[in-house]
Structure formats: structure tokens, C-alpha cells
């Protein structure tokens, strides 16, 4: 593993991406972000060939396979995997 660059911003420690201007207070978020730059996809879907650098992305993707739609519109019967859909 590379040692992440650390910067100070408003007295807070931030981890800086070595590929772009992204920074975060969370080392794990930086690791996940940098895997995307490198094209690494260690998390794999159990149902198809989909892979991602983010475990959360794969979990959401697998919900689509299973038809799980936990978010319901408050105005109609529409249901979705994410709030943004």
C-alpha cells in the first residue's frame, strides 16, 4: 500500500488523493477512491460479472437483481433502490 499524503485544512487532517484534487478526513474513503483511479474492482456481484471499488455500490447493484426497493415515493407507488431514483 502507498502511504497517503496528509494535508491540513482548517486545523483538520485530510488525506489527499495522489491522482486528483480529492481529499477526505477518512483514510478508508481515500483508499476506495484511489482504487477507482487504478481500475481496481475487488468487490464482485454474486449474480453477474459486475465489479466495483466500492462494497456499497455492489450491495446496491445486487439489490436490483433481487428486486429489493426499500425507498418509496411519498406521493405515489413508485419504489426504488436509492432515494435519488
mmCIF file of C-alpha atoms in Angstrom:
data_model
loop_
_atom_site.group_PDB
_atom_site.id
_atom_site.type_symbol
_atom_site.label_atom_id
_atom_site.label_comp_id
_atom_site.label_asym_id
_atom_site.label_seq_id
_atom_site.Cartn_x
_atom_site.Cartn_y
_atom_site.Cartn_z
ATOM 1 C CA UNK A 1 0.000 0.000 0.000
ATOM 2 C CA UNK A 2 1.084 3.528 -0.726
ATOM 3 C CA UNK A 3 1.422 5.897 2.190
ATOM 4 C CA UNK A 4 -1.292 8.527 1.705
ATOM 5 C CA UNK A 5 -0.441 12.214 1.559
ATOM 6 C CA UNK A 6 -1.797 14.110 4.530
ATOM 7 C CA UNK A 7 -2.700 17.784 4.350
ATOM 8 C CA UNK A 8 -4.027 20.192 6.956
ATOM 9 C CA UNK A 9 -7.154 22.227 6.262
ATOM 10 C CA UNK A 10 -8.705 24.465 8.916
ATOM 11 C CA UNK A 11 -6.792 22.529 11.551
ATOM 12 C CA UNK A 12 -8.161 19.184 10.335
ATOM 13 C CA UNK A 13 -6.139 16.322 8.895
ATOM 14 C CA UNK A 14 -7.176 15.346 5.365
ATOM 15 C CA UNK A 15 -5.944 12.505 3.194
ATOM 16 C CA UNK A 16 -5.103 13.696 -0.335
ATOM 17 C CA UNK A 17 -5.544 11.608 -3.495
ATOM 18 C CA UNK A 18 -2.301 11.096 -5.396
ATOM 19 C CA UNK A 19 -4.172 11.244 -8.733
ATOM 20 C CA UNK A 20 -6.513 14.241 -8.376
ATOM 21 C CA UNK A 21 -7.579 17.035 -6.021
ATOM 22 C CA UNK A 22 -9.928 14.830 -3.935
ATOM 23 C CA UNK A 23 -9.307 14.870 -0.183
ATOM 24 C CA UNK A 24 -11.136 13.321 2.769
ATOM 25 C CA UNK A 25 -10.779 13.036 6.543
ATOM 26 C CA UNK A 26 -11.181 9.255 6.199
ATOM 27 C CA UNK A 27 -8.270 7.050 5.163
ATOM 28 C CA UNK A 28 -10.658 4.259 4.106
ATOM 29 C CA UNK A 29 -12.533 6.659 1.787
ATOM 30 C CA UNK A 30 -9.257 7.675 0.149
ATOM 31 C CA UNK A 31 -8.291 4.026 -0.356
ATOM 32 C CA UNK A 32 -11.645 3.341 -2.031
ATOM 33 C CA UNK A 33 -11.375 6.491 -4.161
ATOM 34 C CA UNK A 34 -7.855 5.671 -5.390
ATOM 35 C CA UNK A 35 -8.899 2.121 -6.335
ATOM 36 C CA UNK A 36 -11.283 3.715 -8.846
ATOM 37 C CA UNK A 37 -8.373 5.611 -10.441
ATOM 38 C CA UNK A 38 -6.414 2.360 -10.747
ATOM 39 C CA UNK A 39 -9.393 0.451 -12.140
ATOM 40 C CA UNK A 40 -9.359 -1.985 -9.234
ATOM 41 C CA UNK A 41 -12.675 -3.712 -8.560
ATOM 42 C CA UNK A 42 -12.211 -6.069 -5.614
ATOM 43 C CA UNK A 43 -15.935 -6.268 -4.804
ATOM 44 C CA UNK A 44 -17.884 -8.572 -7.148
ATOM 45 C CA UNK A 45 -21.584 -9.179 -7.713
ATOM 46 C CA UNK A 46 -22.808 -12.655 -6.716
ATOM 47 C CA UNK A 47 -25.202 -12.739 -9.670
ATOM 48 C CA UNK A 48 -23.277 -11.354 -12.667
ATOM 49 C CA UNK A 49 -19.881 -10.065 -13.805
ATOM 50 C CA UNK A 50 -20.286 -6.591 -12.242
ATOM 51 C CA UNK A 51 -17.439 -5.418 -10.031
ATOM 52 C CA UNK A 52 -16.637 -2.190 -8.196
ATOM 53 C CA UNK A 53 -14.093 -0.486 -5.967
ATOM 54 C CA UNK A 54 -16.987 0.176 -3.577
ATOM 55 C CA UNK A 55 -18.664 -2.524 -1.498
ATOM 56 C CA UNK A 56 -21.681 -0.217 -1.148
ATOM 57 C CA UNK A 57 -22.017 0.021 -4.953
ATOM 58 C CA UNK A 58 -22.064 -3.775 -5.252
ATOM 59 C CA UNK A 59 -24.598 -4.112 -2.428
ATOM 60 C CA UNK A 60 -26.886 -1.606 -4.179
ATOM 61 C CA UNK A 61 -26.340 -3.373 -7.527
ATOM 62 C CA UNK A 62 -27.262 -6.767 -6.029
ATOM 63 C CA UNK A 63 -30.483 -5.264 -4.659
ATOM 64 C CA UNK A 64 -31.547 -4.702 -8.270
ATOM 65 C CA UNK A 65 -31.050 -8.413 -9.039
ATOM 66 C CA UNK A 66 -33.193 -9.358 -6.050
ATOM 67 C CA UNK A 67 -35.855 -6.729 -6.744
ATOM 68 C CA UNK A 68 -35.299 -5.048 -3.386
ATOM 69 C CA UNK A 69 -36.572 -1.463 -3.448
ATOM 70 C CA UNK A 70 -36.562 -0.047 0.085
ATOM 71 C CA UNK A 71 -37.366 3.560 -0.853
ATOM 72 C CA UNK A 72 -40.969 4.500 -1.584
ATOM 73 C CA UNK A 73 -42.201 7.787 -3.033
ATOM 74 C CA UNK A 74 -44.400 9.647 -0.567
ATOM 75 C CA UNK A 75 -46.680 10.831 -3.394
ATOM 76 C CA UNK A 76 -47.231 7.665 -5.454
ATOM 77 C CA UNK A 77 -46.499 3.932 -5.509
ATOM 78 C CA UNK A 78 -43.026 4.240 -7.095
ATOM 79 C CA UNK A 79 -40.320 2.285 -5.242
ATOM 80 C CA UNK A 80 -36.547 2.433 -5.808
ATOM 81 C CA UNK A 81 -33.179 1.021 -4.755
ATOM 82 C CA UNK A 82 -31.867 4.522 -3.925
ATOM 83 C CA UNK A 83 -33.514 7.749 -2.780
ATOM 84 C CA UNK A 84 -32.357 9.527 -5.950
ATOM 85 C CA UNK A 85 -34.222 7.252 -8.373
#
